XYZ file of C-alpha atoms in Angstrom:
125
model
C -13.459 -2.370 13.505
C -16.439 -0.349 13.031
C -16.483 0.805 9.535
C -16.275 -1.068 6.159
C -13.064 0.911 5.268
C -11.938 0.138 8.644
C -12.476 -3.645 8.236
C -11.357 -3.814 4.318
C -7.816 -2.172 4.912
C -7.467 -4.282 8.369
C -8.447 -7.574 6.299
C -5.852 -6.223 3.242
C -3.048 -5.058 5.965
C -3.255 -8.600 7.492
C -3.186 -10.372 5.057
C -0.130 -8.977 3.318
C 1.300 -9.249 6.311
C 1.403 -13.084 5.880
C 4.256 -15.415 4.577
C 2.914 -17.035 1.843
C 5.626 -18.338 0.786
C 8.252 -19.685 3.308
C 7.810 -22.460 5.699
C 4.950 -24.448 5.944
C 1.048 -23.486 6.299
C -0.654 -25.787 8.529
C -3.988 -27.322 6.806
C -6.751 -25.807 8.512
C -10.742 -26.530 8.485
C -12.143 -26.551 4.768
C -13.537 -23.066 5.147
C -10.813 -21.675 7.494
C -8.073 -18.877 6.838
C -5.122 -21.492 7.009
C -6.918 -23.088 4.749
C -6.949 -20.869 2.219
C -3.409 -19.967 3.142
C -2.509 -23.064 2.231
C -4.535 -23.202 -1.170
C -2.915 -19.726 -1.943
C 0.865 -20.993 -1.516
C 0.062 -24.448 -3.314
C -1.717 -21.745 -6.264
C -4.901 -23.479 -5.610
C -6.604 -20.441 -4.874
C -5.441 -17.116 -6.502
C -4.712 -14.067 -3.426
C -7.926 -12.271 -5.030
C -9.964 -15.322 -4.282
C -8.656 -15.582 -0.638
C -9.526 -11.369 0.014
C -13.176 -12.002 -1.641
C -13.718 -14.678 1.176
C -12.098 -13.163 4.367
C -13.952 -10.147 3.191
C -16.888 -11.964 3.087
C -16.465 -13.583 6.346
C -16.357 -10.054 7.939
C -19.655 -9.056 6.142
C -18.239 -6.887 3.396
C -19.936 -7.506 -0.326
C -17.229 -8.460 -2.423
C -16.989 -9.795 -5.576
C -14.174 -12.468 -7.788
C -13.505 -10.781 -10.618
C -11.852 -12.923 -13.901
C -9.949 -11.322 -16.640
C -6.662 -10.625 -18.292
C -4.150 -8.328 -16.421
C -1.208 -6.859 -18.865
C 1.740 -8.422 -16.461
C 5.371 -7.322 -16.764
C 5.989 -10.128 -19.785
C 3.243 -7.785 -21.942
C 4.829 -5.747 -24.296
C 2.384 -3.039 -26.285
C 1.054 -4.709 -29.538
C 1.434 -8.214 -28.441
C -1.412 -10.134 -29.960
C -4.537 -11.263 -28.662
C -3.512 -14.774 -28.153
C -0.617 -14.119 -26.069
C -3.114 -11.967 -23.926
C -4.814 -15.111 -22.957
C -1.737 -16.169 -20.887
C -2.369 -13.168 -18.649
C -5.886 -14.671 -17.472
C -6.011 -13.308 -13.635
C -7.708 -12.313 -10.949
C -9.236 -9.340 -8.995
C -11.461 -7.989 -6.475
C -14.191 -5.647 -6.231
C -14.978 -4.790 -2.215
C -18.391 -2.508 -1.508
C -17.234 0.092 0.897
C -19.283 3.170 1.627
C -21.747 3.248 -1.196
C -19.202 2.806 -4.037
C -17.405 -0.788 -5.347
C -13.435 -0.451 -4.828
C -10.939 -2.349 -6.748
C -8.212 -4.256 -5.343
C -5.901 -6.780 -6.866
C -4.459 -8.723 -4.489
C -1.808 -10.207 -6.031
C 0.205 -6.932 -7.078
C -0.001 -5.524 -3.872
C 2.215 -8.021 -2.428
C 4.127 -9.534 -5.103
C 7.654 -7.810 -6.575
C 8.452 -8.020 -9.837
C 12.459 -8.776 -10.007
C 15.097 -9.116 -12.466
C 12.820 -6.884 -15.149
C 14.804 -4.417 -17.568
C 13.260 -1.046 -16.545
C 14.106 0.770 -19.838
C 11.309 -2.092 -21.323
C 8.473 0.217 -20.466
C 6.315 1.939 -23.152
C 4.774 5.711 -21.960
C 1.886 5.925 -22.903
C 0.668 9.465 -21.843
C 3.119 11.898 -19.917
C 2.507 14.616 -17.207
């Protein structure tokens, strides 16, 4: 890869690519990407945490990002305490003079068995 946005959507495509899930991950070295595979599945190590490093490892400035995330269980007007069940994580990835978002986790989780009708609009078209 040549670019930054090259590298970032190689590192993203790659690693959703990835079982996370099934089957076993083989430890690796301490600062390897089976390692962190493995942390990931065992939810040592959050998906966000894992892109910030590979990203790093390819020489992309990245930051970790903590904060709360309104989830599928958040329902508008919850209260404040509740929110701090939603701590999570995301990443910010410097790519051609500008800091992207990405949150890891979303992009390759699926959210089943949810009751679509839940869902509050909050602004329309």
């Amino acid at each position: 890869m040549t670019t930054d946005i090259e590298k970032v959507r190689s590192l993203f495509v790659w690693m959703g690519c990835q079982n996370f899930q099934s089957g076993s991950i083989p430890n690796g070295k301490d600062d390897s990407p089976l390692s962190y595979m493995s942390k990931v599945k065992k939810k040592t190590m959050s998906y966000a945490a894992f892109f910030v490093k590979i990203c790093r490892a390819a020489g992309l400035k990245s930051v970790l990002i903590k904060g709360i995330a309104k989830s599928v269980v958040y329902d508008v007007g919850d209260p404040l305490e509740e929110l701090q069940q939603l701590r999570n994580n995301w990443c910010a990835i410097y790519v051609n003079g500008d800091w992207r978002f990405v949150f890891p986790l979303w992009a390759y989780s699926a959210v089943e068995g949810r009751i679509t009708d839940k869902y509050t609009l909050i602004e329309g078209n």
